[in-house]
């Protein structure tokens, strides 16, 4: 019983089993690791490697609690170079599943098999096997139904496993990783020499293409990796990977340091893509804080924080100086950086106001159009200033309209009407656009194709981890939709249940709306200005949200009088 409770700490879900088994294979010096799953790992997880294997006597020891071959002296505990060291994983896993290990060291003519069923160990038998180890876990949590109940949807569990394999793959590019699910190849990362090639395999060429290498090694700390050149950014930290001494960790200090390095180059709520490999003397990191070793504690926390932030900052400065950024890339930058509010909840004054009094001292009052027009249409546009504001005379006085916010809001409301009526109107693309994804994202996307379809994006499978966008919302101007779709996938990845998904619909619409609108700093023709005002009148004002940027700022007579100190 005690072992089952302890197992909960290490073995939380199928992905934790995969992590422990793959770590063991890496510690055994394997150059080929193959993971096979059935039913998202709940029915079967099989990890095979070509590592050093175990001698028969070690095989029985391996499933004993606190038996590890990796710490020989007490001092070893303070310089842990292997991924495992606690001797907890195999016994924990074997207490909540059916375990079957076949292992053969290079020196032995055959392999040996050991079965453990819910903690009960059987005799070791000879078994034919290649050099290396295969660990098979069946029916995970068969004897702990409560834990089983806590598992998320199969797609989510599977994507967690993909995340685990991807992280390992990023930090061990020389190892060939294979991942199969229900007989299908999910990932096949052949061994590469250049780590940049591994980034391409794991993250896809779209994301990897935007990553620049960086490296800085002050004193005994090594800070290396790859970072996205601002302002390409992502709505969450999915592509922020931090490794300490080749161990994937989630650490607030490191994440904070990375974001601080980007400083003002990222907007609030936006994240970069960064793969950070930090090397610190082994005796200065405590990896014993968390059972799954995913958190660490640094002895020189402040120093490390400062060094990482500094390294990122300096790298970004260097990249900015390099004149080699291709033009296609420069275009993409803008794509992400225009939007400022999380949602186009812009204000617009809804009230119908009395028409201008003829005696009002506005030079343009005579041109104020008939009352029959809507509030916005009845404005007189004096012109556009600073490339982004329309200066208008309204019944109330002087009005400034932010053309970007206005367009965004109009597009958002149109999309919302279309979505509420069934689906966003789409148009077929003459040339389909291809999107490359990570293995985990591809699996998630497959299950979200119908959702994307409702948003007006028709996305079809197009080779391994590759998809083709064949139609896009009719409202979108022609262009590159890959970033929009990638962004939506990243956002959808955070949402599992369909109930929650509904809550997120409007936010997804905002993403599309943002990409559909006229960018700031574009000169509008007079008829475009009028069309925009007419559109605003047709836009539902009733559903305003008190947050976000305003579309309209009005200066009434009183406001102006106060500004000119005529009124106090
Ligand atoms: P730890 O990794 O902390 O030592 P584990 O419970 O994960 O503990 O593994 C126990 C022991 O089993 C390891 O120390 C190692 O000697 C052996 N072992 C497990 N998996 C493998 C493998 N794939 N190849 C060789 N030896 C292995
Ligand atoms: Mg281990």
Coordinates of C-alpha atoms and ligand atoms in Angstrom, one line a residue:
X1 CA 0.0 0.0 0.0
X2 CA 2.7 2.4 1.0
X3 CA 4.3 1.9 -2.4
X4 CA 1.1 2.7 -4.2
X5 CA 0.8 6.0 -2.3
X6 CA 4.4 6.8 -3.2
X7 CA 3.8 5.9 -6.8
X8 CA 1.3 8.7 -7.0
X9 CA 4.2 11.2 -6.7
X10 CA 6.2 9.8 -9.6
X11 CA 3.5 8.3 -11.7
X12 CA 0.8 10.8 -12.2
X13 CA -0.2 9.9 -15.7
X14 CA 1.0 7.9 -18.7
X15 CA 3.4 10.7 -19.7
X16 CA 5.2 10.4 -16.3
X17 CA 5.8 6.7 -17.0
X18 CA 7.2 7.5 -20.5
X19 CA 9.4 10.1 -19.0
X20 CA 10.9 7.8 -16.4
X21 CA 11.4 4.9 -18.9
X22 CA 13.0 7.1 -21.5
X23 CA 15.3 8.7 -18.9
X24 CA 16.4 5.2 -17.9
X25 CA 17.2 4.4 -21.6
X26 CA 19.2 7.6 -21.9
X27 CA 21.1 6.8 -18.7
X28 CA 21.8 3.4 -20.1
X29 CA 23.6 5.1 -23.0
X30 CA 21.0 4.2 -25.7
X31 CA 21.3 5.8 -29.1
X32 CA 18.0 4.5 -30.2
X33 CA 14.8 4.7 -28.2
X34 CA 11.5 3.6 -29.4
X35 CA 8.2 4.3 -27.6
X36 CA 5.1 2.4 -28.5
X37 CA 1.7 3.2 -27.1
X38 CA -1.8 1.8 -27.2
X39 CA -4.8 3.8 -26.1
X40 CA -2.7 6.9 -25.2
X41 CA -0.5 4.8 -23.0
X42 CA -3.3 3.5 -20.7
X43 CA -3.3 0.1 -22.3
X44 CA 0.3 -0.2 -23.2
X45 CA 3.6 1.8 -23.0
X46 CA 6.5 -0.1 -24.4
X47 CA 10.0 1.6 -24.4
X48 CA 12.8 -0.2 -26.1
X49 CA 16.4 0.9 -26.2
X50 CA 19.8 -0.3 -27.4
X51 CA 21.5 0.7 -24.2
X52 CA 23.8 -1.3 -22.0
X53 CA 21.1 -3.6 -20.6
X54 CA 21.0 -5.3 -17.2
X55 CA 22.6 -8.5 -16.0
X56 CA 20.1 -11.0 -14.5
X57 CA 20.9 -10.1 -10.9
X58 CA 20.5 -6.4 -11.6
X59 CA 17.2 -7.1 -13.2
X60 CA 15.6 -8.2 -10.0
X61 CA 17.3 -5.3 -8.1
X62 CA 15.9 -2.8 -10.6
X63 CA 12.4 -3.2 -9.3
X64 CA 13.4 -3.0 -5.7
X65 CA 12.6 0.3 -3.9
X66 CA 15.6 2.6 -3.6
X67 CA 17.9 0.4 -5.6
X68 CA 19.7 2.3 -8.2
X69 CA 22.9 1.5 -10.0
X70 CA 23.6 5.2 -10.5
X71 CA 24.9 6.4 -7.2
X72 CA 28.0 4.5 -6.0
X73 CA 29.1 6.7 -3.2
X74 CA 27.4 9.3 -1.0
X75 CA 29.3 12.0 -2.7
X76 CA 27.6 11.1 -6.0
X77 CA 24.4 12.5 -4.5
X78 CA 25.9 15.9 -4.8
X79 CA 27.0 15.6 -8.4
X80 CA 24.2 13.9 -10.2
X81 CA 25.0 13.5 -13.8
X82 CA 22.4 10.9 -14.7
X83 CA 18.7 11.6 -15.1
X84 CA 17.7 9.0 -12.5
X85 CA 19.3 8.4 -9.2
X86 CA 16.6 7.6 -6.7
X87 CA 15.7 4.1 -7.7
X88 CA 12.0 4.9 -7.3
X89 CA 10.6 4.8 -10.8
X90 CA 10.4 1.1 -11.7
X91 CA 9.1 0.0 -8.3
X92 CA 6.5 2.8 -8.3
X93 CA 5.4 2.0 -11.8
X94 CA 5.2 -1.7 -11.1
X95 CA 3.0 -1.2 -8.1
X96 CA 0.3 0.5 -10.2
X97 CA 0.5 -1.5 -13.5
X98 CA 1.7 -4.8 -15.0
X99 CA 5.4 -4.6 -15.8
X100 CA 7.4 -6.8 -18.1
X101 CA 11.2 -6.1 -18.6
X102 CA 13.4 -7.9 -21.0
X103 CA 17.0 -7.0 -20.9
X104 CA 20.3 -8.2 -22.3
X105 CA 23.7 -6.7 -21.7
X106 CA 26.2 -6.9 -24.5
X107 CA 28.2 -9.5 -22.7
X108 CA 25.3 -12.0 -22.4
X109 CA 24.3 -14.5 -25.1
X110 CA 20.6 -14.1 -24.3
X111 CA 18.2 -11.9 -22.5
X112 CA 16.3 -12.3 -19.3
X113 CA 12.7 -11.5 -18.6
X114 CA 11.1 -10.3 -15.4
X115 CA 7.4 -9.8 -14.8
X116 CA 5.9 -7.8 -11.9
X117 CA 2.1 -7.7 -11.6
X118 CA 0.8 -4.9 -9.4
X119 CA 3.9 -5.1 -7.2
X120 CA 4.1 -9.0 -7.2
X121 CA 7.4 -10.2 -8.6
X122 CA 7.7 -13.4 -10.7
X123 CA 10.8 -15.5 -11.4
X124 CA 13.3 -14.3 -13.9
X125 CA 13.3 -16.4 -17.2
X126 CA 15.6 -16.5 -20.1
X127 CA 14.3 -14.8 -23.2
X128 CA 15.5 -14.1 -26.6
X129 CA 16.4 -10.4 -27.1
X130 CA 18.7 -8.0 -28.8
X131 CA 21.2 -6.1 -26.7
X132 CA 19.4 -3.5 -24.7
X133 CA 16.2 -3.2 -22.7
X134 CA 12.5 -3.3 -23.4
X135 CA 10.1 -2.2 -20.6
X136 CA 6.5 -2.9 -21.1
X137 CA 3.8 -1.3 -18.9
X138 CA 0.3 -2.6 -19.4
X139 CA -3.0 -1.5 -17.9
X140 CA -1.7 1.5 -16.0
X141 CA -3.6 2.3 -12.8
X142 CA -5.6 -1.0 -13.1
X143 CA -5.5 -1.3 -9.3
X144 CA -6.0 2.4 -8.6
X145 CA -9.3 3.4 -10.2
X146 CA -9.3 6.8 -8.5
X147 CA -6.2 7.8 -10.3
X148 CA -7.5 6.5 -13.5
X149 CA -10.5 8.7 -13.2
X150 CA -8.3 11.7 -13.0
X151 CA -6.8 11.2 -16.4
X152 CA -7.8 13.7 -19.0
X153 CA -9.1 12.9 -22.5
X154 CA -7.0 10.4 -24.5
X155 CA -6.0 13.2 -26.8
X156 CA -4.7 15.3 -23.9
X157 CA -2.8 12.4 -22.3
X158 CA -1.3 11.6 -25.7
X159 CA -0.2 15.1 -26.2
X160 CA 1.5 15.1 -22.8
X161 CA 3.4 12.1 -23.9
X162 CA 4.4 13.8 -27.1
X163 CA 5.6 16.8 -25.0
X164 CA 7.8 14.5 -22.9
X165 CA 9.4 12.8 -26.0
X166 CA 9.8 16.2 -27.7
X167 CA 11.6 17.7 -24.7
X168 CA 14.0 14.7 -24.5
X169 CA 14.6 14.9 -28.2
X170 CA 15.5 18.6 -28.1
X171 CA 18.2 18.0 -25.5
X172 CA 19.6 14.7 -27.0
X173 CA 19.8 15.3 -30.7
X174 CA 22.2 12.4 -31.2
X175 CA 19.6 9.9 -30.0
X176 CA 17.1 8.5 -32.5
X177 CA 13.6 8.8 -31.0
X178 CA 10.6 7.0 -32.3
X179 CA 7.0 7.4 -31.1
X180 CA 4.2 5.2 -32.3
X181 CA 0.5 5.3 -31.2
X182 CA -2.0 2.6 -32.0
X183 CA 0.2 1.4 -34.9
X184 CA 0.7 4.9 -36.3
X185 CA 4.0 6.8 -36.5
X186 CA 3.7 9.9 -34.4
X187 CA 7.3 11.0 -34.4
X188 CA 10.5 9.7 -35.9
X189 CA 13.5 11.9 -35.1
X190 CA 16.6 10.3 -36.6
X191 CA 19.9 11.1 -35.0
X192 CA 21.4 14.5 -36.1
X193 CA 24.6 16.2 -35.5
X194 CA 23.5 19.8 -35.7
X195 CA 21.1 20.6 -32.8
X196 CA 19.4 23.0 -35.2
X197 CA 18.2 20.1 -37.3
X198 CA 16.6 18.6 -34.2
X199 CA 14.8 21.8 -33.6
X200 CA 13.4 21.5 -37.1
X201 CA 12.3 17.9 -36.5
X202 CA 10.6 18.7 -33.3
X203 CA 9.2 22.2 -33.7
X204 CA 8.7 22.2 -37.5
X205 CA 10.4 24.5 -39.9
X206 CA 8.0 27.4 -39.2
X207 CA 9.0 27.9 -35.6
X208 CA 12.6 26.6 -35.9
X209 CA 13.2 28.9 -38.9
X210 CA 12.7 31.9 -36.6
X211 CA 15.1 30.7 -34.0
X212 CA 18.6 32.2 -33.7
X213 CA 21.4 30.5 -31.7
X214 CA 22.9 32.2 -28.7
X215 CA 25.5 31.3 -26.2
X216 CA 27.2 32.9 -23.3
X217 CA 29.4 31.3 -20.7
X218 CA 30.3 33.5 -17.8
X219 CA 32.7 31.8 -15.4
X220 CA 31.4 28.3 -14.6
X221 CA 27.9 28.7 -16.0
X222 CA 27.0 27.8 -19.5
X223 CA 24.0 29.5 -21.2
X224 CA 23.3 28.2 -24.6
X225 CA 20.3 27.8 -26.8
X226 CA 18.0 29.2 -29.5
X227 CA 15.6 32.1 -29.3
X228 CA 12.9 33.6 -31.4
X229 CA 13.7 37.0 -32.7
X230 CA 11.2 39.4 -31.3
X231 CA 8.6 40.3 -32.2
X232 CA 7.5 36.9 -33.3
X233 CA 5.6 35.7 -30.3
X234 CA 3.1 33.1 -29.1
X235 CA 0.0 33.4 -26.9
X236 CA 1.4 31.0 -24.3
X237 CA 4.6 29.4 -23.1
X238 CA 4.3 26.2 -25.2
X239 CA 7.6 26.9 -27.0
X240 CA 9.6 28.0 -24.0
X241 CA 11.8 25.1 -23.0
X242 CA 14.3 25.3 -20.2
X243 CA 16.8 22.6 -19.5
X244 CA 19.3 22.5 -16.6
X245 CA 22.2 20.1 -17.0
X246 CA 20.2 18.3 -19.7
X247 CA 17.1 17.9 -17.6
X248 CA 13.9 19.6 -18.6
X249 CA 12.7 21.8 -15.8
X250 CA 9.9 24.2 -15.2
X251 CA 11.3 27.0 -13.1
X252 CA 9.8 30.3 -12.3
X253 CA 13.2 31.9 -11.9
X254 CA 14.4 30.8 -15.4
X255 CA 11.2 31.7 -17.1
X256 CA 11.2 35.1 -15.5
X257 CA 14.8 35.6 -16.5
X258 CA 14.0 34.7 -20.1
X259 CA 11.0 37.1 -20.3
X260 CA 13.0 39.8 -18.6
X261 CA 15.7 39.4 -21.3
X262 CA 13.0 40.1 -23.9
X263 CA 12.0 43.1 -21.8
X264 CA 9.8 45.4 -23.8
X265 CA 10.2 43.4 -27.0
X266 CA 7.2 41.3 -26.1
X267 CA 3.7 42.5 -25.3
X268 CA 2.0 41.5 -22.1
X269 CA 0.6 38.0 -22.3
X270 CA 2.9 37.1 -25.2
X271 CA 5.7 34.5 -25.0
X272 CA 8.8 33.9 -27.1
X273 CA 10.0 30.6 -28.5
X274 CA 13.1 29.8 -26.5
X275 CA 15.1 26.6 -26.1
X276 CA 17.5 27.3 -23.2
X277 CA 20.3 24.8 -22.2
X278 CA 21.7 25.9 -18.9
X279 CA 24.8 24.2 -17.5
X280 CA 25.6 24.7 -13.8
X281 CA 28.1 22.8 -11.6
X282 CA 26.2 19.7 -10.5
X283 CA 26.8 20.4 -6.8
X284 CA 25.0 23.7 -7.1
X285 CA 21.6 22.4 -8.3
X286 CA 19.2 20.6 -6.1
X287 CA 17.1 18.3 -8.3
X288 CA 15.5 16.7 -5.3
X289 CA 12.8 19.2 -4.7
X290 CA 10.2 17.5 -6.7
X291 CA 9.5 13.7 -7.1
X292 CA 9.4 14.0 -10.9
X293 CA 12.5 16.2 -10.7
X294 CA 10.8 18.8 -12.9
X295 CA 11.7 21.6 -10.4
X296 CA 15.1 22.5 -9.3
X297 CA 16.7 24.8 -6.8
X298 CA 19.8 26.9 -7.5
X299 CA 22.4 27.8 -5.0
X300 CA 23.2 31.0 -6.8
X301 CA 19.7 31.9 -7.8
X302 CA 20.2 35.6 -8.3
X303 CA 23.4 35.3 -10.2
X304 CA 21.8 32.7 -12.6
X305 CA 18.7 34.9 -13.1
X306 CA 20.9 37.9 -14.0
X307 CA 23.1 35.9 -16.3
X308 CA 20.2 34.3 -18.2
X309 CA 18.4 37.6 -18.6
X310 CA 21.6 39.3 -19.7
X311 CA 22.4 36.5 -22.2
X312 CA 19.0 36.7 -23.8
X313 CA 19.1 40.5 -23.9
X314 CA 22.5 40.6 -25.5
X315 CA 21.6 38.0 -28.1
X316 CA 18.5 39.9 -29.1
X317 CA 20.5 43.1 -29.4
X318 CA 23.0 41.3 -31.7
X319 CA 20.3 39.8 -33.9
X320 CA 18.7 43.3 -34.2
X321 CA 22.1 44.6 -35.5
X322 CA 22.5 41.9 -38.0
X323 CA 21.1 43.2 -41.3
X324 CA 20.4 39.8 -42.7
X325 CA 16.7 39.4 -41.7
X326 CA 14.9 38.2 -44.8
X327 CA 12.0 40.4 -45.9
X328 CA 9.4 37.7 -45.5
X329 CA 10.3 37.6 -41.9
X330 CA 10.0 41.3 -41.5
X331 CA 6.4 41.1 -42.7
X332 CA 5.5 38.4 -40.2
X333 CA 6.7 40.6 -37.4
X334 CA 4.0 43.0 -37.9
X335 CA 1.5 40.3 -38.0
X336 CA 1.8 39.6 -34.4
X337 CA 2.4 43.0 -33.0
X338 CA -0.4 45.2 -34.0
X339 CA -3.0 44.1 -31.5
X340 CA -2.8 45.6 -28.1
X341 CA -6.0 44.6 -26.2
X342 CA -6.7 41.0 -25.7
X343 CA -10.1 41.5 -27.2
X344 CA -11.6 44.1 -29.5
X345 CA -14.0 45.2 -26.9
X346 CA -14.0 48.8 -28.0
X347 CA -16.3 51.4 -26.8
X348 CA -18.5 53.4 -29.1
X349 CA -21.0 55.9 -27.9
X350 CA -24.4 54.4 -28.7
X351 CA -26.7 57.2 -27.8
X352 CA -28.4 59.1 -30.6
X353 CA -27.4 62.7 -30.0
X354 CA -29.3 65.8 -31.0
X355 CA -28.1 67.3 -34.3
X356 CA -25.9 70.3 -34.3
X357 CA -27.5 73.6 -33.4
X358 CA -27.0 76.0 -36.3
X359 CA -25.6 78.6 -33.9
X360 CA -22.8 76.3 -32.7
X361 CA -19.5 77.9 -33.5
X362 CA -18.2 75.0 -35.6
X363 CA -16.9 76.1 -39.0
X364 CA -18.0 72.8 -40.4
X365 CA -21.4 72.6 -38.8
X366 CA -23.2 73.4 -42.0
X367 CA -21.8 70.2 -43.5
X368 CA -23.2 68.0 -40.7
X369 CA -25.3 65.4 -42.6
X370 CA -28.9 64.7 -42.1
X371 CA -30.2 63.2 -38.9
X372 CA -31.5 60.1 -40.6
X373 CA -28.0 58.7 -40.9
X374 CA -26.6 56.6 -38.0
X375 CA -24.4 58.1 -35.3
X376 CA -21.1 57.4 -37.1
X377 CA -22.3 58.0 -40.7
X378 CA -23.6 61.4 -39.6
X379 CA -20.1 62.5 -38.7
X380 CA -18.1 64.8 -41.0
X381 CA -14.7 63.4 -41.5
X382 CA -12.1 66.2 -41.5
X383 CA -9.2 63.8 -42.3
X384 CA -6.8 61.2 -41.1
X385 CA -3.9 62.1 -38.9
X386 CA -0.8 60.2 -37.8
X387 CA -1.8 57.5 -40.2
X388 CA -4.2 55.9 -37.8
X389 CA -6.8 58.4 -36.4
X390 CA -9.8 59.8 -38.1
X391 CA -10.7 63.3 -37.0
X392 CA -14.4 63.9 -37.3
X393 CA -17.0 66.3 -36.3
X394 CA -20.0 64.7 -34.6
X395 CA -23.2 66.0 -33.2
X396 CA -21.4 66.2 -29.9
X397 CA -18.3 68.0 -30.9
X398 CA -15.0 66.7 -31.9
X399 CA -14.4 63.0 -32.3
X400 CA -11.3 60.9 -32.8
X401 CA -11.6 57.4 -34.1
X402 CA -8.9 54.8 -33.9
X403 CA -9.2 53.2 -37.3
X404 CA -7.5 50.0 -36.3
X405 CA -9.7 49.5 -33.2
X406 CA -12.8 50.3 -35.3
X407 CA -12.0 47.8 -38.0
X408 CA -11.2 45.2 -35.5
X409 CA -14.5 45.7 -33.7
X410 CA -16.5 45.6 -37.0
X411 CA -14.7 42.5 -38.1
X412 CA -15.2 40.9 -34.7
X413 CA -19.0 41.6 -34.7
X414 CA -19.4 40.3 -38.2
X415 CA -17.5 37.1 -37.4
X416 CA -19.6 36.7 -34.3
X417 CA -22.8 37.0 -36.2
X418 CA -21.6 34.5 -38.7
X419 CA -20.5 32.1 -36.0
X420 CA -23.8 32.4 -34.2
X421 CA -25.6 31.6 -37.4
X422 CA -23.6 28.4 -37.8
X423 CA -20.1 29.0 -39.1
X424 CA -17.9 31.7 -40.3
X425 CA -18.2 32.2 -44.0
X426 CA -15.2 30.9 -45.9
X427 CA -13.5 31.2 -49.2
X428 CA -11.4 28.6 -50.9
X429 CA -7.7 29.3 -51.4
X430 CA -6.3 29.1 -54.9
X431 CA -3.1 27.8 -53.5
X432 CA -3.4 25.8 -50.3
X433 CA -1.0 26.8 -47.5
X434 CA 0.9 24.2 -45.6
X435 CA 1.4 24.2 -41.8
X436 CA 4.0 22.1 -40.1
X437 CA 3.4 21.2 -36.5
X438 CA 5.0 19.3 -33.6
X439 CA 3.8 15.7 -33.2
X440 CA 1.7 16.6 -30.2
X441 CA 0.1 19.6 -31.8
X442 CA -0.7 17.6 -34.9
X443 CA -2.6 15.1 -32.8
X444 CA -4.5 17.8 -31.1
X445 CA -5.3 19.5 -34.3
X446 CA -6.7 16.4 -35.8
X447 CA -9.4 16.5 -33.1
X448 CA -10.0 20.2 -33.6
X449 CA -10.5 20.3 -37.4
X450 CA -14.3 20.6 -37.0
X451 CA -13.8 23.5 -34.7
X452 CA -11.5 25.3 -37.1
X453 CA -14.0 24.6 -39.8
X454 CA -16.6 26.6 -37.8
X455 CA -14.1 29.4 -37.7
X456 CA -13.8 29.4 -41.4
X457 CA -10.6 27.5 -41.8
X458 CA -10.6 24.3 -43.7
X459 CA -7.5 22.4 -42.7
X460 CA -6.7 18.9 -44.1
X461 CA -4.1 16.4 -43.3
X462 CA -1.2 16.7 -45.7
X463 CA 1.6 14.2 -44.8
X464 CA 3.1 13.5 -41.4
X465 CA 2.5 16.3 -38.9
X466 CA 1.7 18.5 -41.9
X467 CA -1.6 20.1 -42.8
X468 CA -2.9 22.1 -45.7
X469 CA -5.2 25.2 -45.2
X470 CA -7.5 25.0 -48.2
X471 CA -10.0 27.7 -47.2
X472 CA -10.0 30.7 -44.9
X473 CA -12.6 33.1 -43.5
X474 CA -14.0 35.2 -46.4
X475 CA -13.5 38.3 -44.3
X476 CA -9.7 37.9 -44.2
X477 CA -7.7 39.7 -46.8
X478 CA -5.5 37.6 -48.9
X479 CA -2.3 36.6 -47.3
X480 CA -0.4 34.2 -45.2
X481 CA -2.8 32.4 -42.8
X482 CA -0.2 30.0 -41.4
X483 CA 0.5 32.2 -38.4
X484 CA -3.1 32.7 -37.7
X485 CA -3.8 29.0 -37.8
X486 CA -0.8 28.2 -35.7
X487 CA -1.9 30.7 -33.2
X488 CA -5.4 29.3 -33.0
X489 CA -3.9 25.8 -32.6
X490 CA -1.7 27.0 -29.7
X491 CA -4.8 28.6 -28.1
X492 CA -7.0 25.6 -28.7
X493 CA -4.3 23.3 -27.2
X494 CA -5.0 24.9 -23.9
X495 CA -8.6 24.0 -24.0
X496 CA -9.7 20.4 -23.6
X497 CA -13.4 20.1 -22.9
X498 CA -15.9 21.3 -25.3
X499 CA -17.7 23.3 -22.6
X500 CA -14.6 25.3 -22.0
X501 CA -14.1 25.5 -25.7
X502 CA -17.3 27.5 -26.0
X503 CA -16.1 30.1 -23.6
X504 CA -13.0 30.5 -25.7
X505 CA -14.9 31.0 -29.0
X506 CA -15.0 34.7 -28.8
X507 CA -11.3 34.9 -28.0
X508 CA -10.6 32.9 -31.1
X509 CA -12.8 35.2 -33.1
X510 CA -10.7 38.1 -31.8
X511 CA -7.6 36.4 -33.2
X512 CA -9.1 36.3 -36.6
X513 CA -10.5 39.8 -36.3
X514 CA -7.2 41.1 -35.4
X515 CA -5.6 39.6 -38.5
X516 CA -8.4 40.8 -40.8
X517 CA -8.1 44.5 -40.1
X518 CA -6.4 47.4 -41.7
X519 CA -3.1 48.0 -40.0
X520 CA -2.3 51.2 -38.3
X521 CA -0.4 53.7 -40.4
X522 CA -2.2 53.1 -43.6
X523 CA -3.7 56.0 -45.4
X524 CA -7.5 55.6 -45.9
X525 CA -9.3 56.9 -49.0
X526 CA -12.3 59.0 -48.3
X527 CA -14.7 56.3 -49.4
X528 CA -13.0 53.8 -47.1
X529 CA -13.4 56.2 -44.2
X530 CA -17.2 56.5 -45.0
X531 CA -17.5 52.8 -45.4
X532 CA -15.9 52.2 -42.0
X533 CA -18.2 54.7 -40.3
X534 CA -21.2 53.0 -42.0
X535 CA -19.9 49.6 -40.8
X536 CA -19.7 51.0 -37.3
X537 CA -23.3 51.9 -37.4
X538 CA -24.2 48.4 -38.4
X539 CA -22.2 47.0 -35.5
X540 CA -24.0 46.0 -32.4
X541 CA -23.1 48.5 -29.7
X542 CA -25.2 46.9 -27.1
X543 CA -22.7 44.2 -26.2
X544 CA -20.0 46.4 -25.0
X545 CA -17.4 45.3 -22.6
X546 CA -16.0 47.8 -20.2
X547 CA -12.4 46.6 -20.9
X548 CA -10.2 47.2 -23.8
X549 CA -9.3 50.1 -26.0
X550 CA -11.8 52.6 -27.1
X551 CA -12.8 53.1 -30.7
X552 CA -14.0 56.6 -30.2
X553 CA -12.9 59.5 -28.1
X554 CA -15.2 62.5 -28.0
X555 CA -14.6 66.1 -27.0
X556 CA -17.8 67.8 -26.2
X557 CA -18.2 71.5 -26.1
X558 CA -17.8 71.3 -22.3
X559 CA -14.6 69.2 -22.7
X560 CA -13.1 71.7 -25.0
X561 CA -14.2 74.7 -22.9
X562 CA -12.6 73.1 -19.9
X563 CA -9.4 72.4 -21.8
X564 CA -9.2 76.0 -22.8
X565 CA -10.0 77.1 -19.3
X566 CA -13.2 78.8 -20.3
X567 CA -15.0 76.6 -17.8
X568 CA -13.7 75.5 -14.4
Ligands
LIG1 P1 16.9 5.2 -11.1 O1 16.8 5.6 -12.6 O2 16.6 6.3 -10.2 O3 18.2 4.5 -10.8 P2 14.8 3.4 -11.7 O4 13.8 2.8 -10.8 O5 14.3 4.3 -12.8 O6 15.8 4.2 -10.8 O7 15.7 2.2 -12.3 C1 16.3 1.3 -11.4 C2 17.6 0.8 -12.0 O8 17.2 -0.1 -13.1 C3 18.5 1.8 -12.6 O9 19.4 2.3 -11.7 C4 19.2 0.9 -13.7 O10 20.3 0.3 -13.1 C5 18.2 -0.1 -14.1 N1 17.5 0.2 -15.4 C6 16.3 0.7 -15.5 N2 16.0 0.9 -16.8 C7 17.1 0.5 -17.5 C8 17.4 0.5 -18.9 N3 16.5 0.9 -19.9 N4 18.6 0.0 -19.3 C9 19.5 -0.4 -18.3 N5 19.3 -0.3 -17.0 C10 18.1 0.1 -16.6
LIG2 MG1 15.1 6.1 -13.6

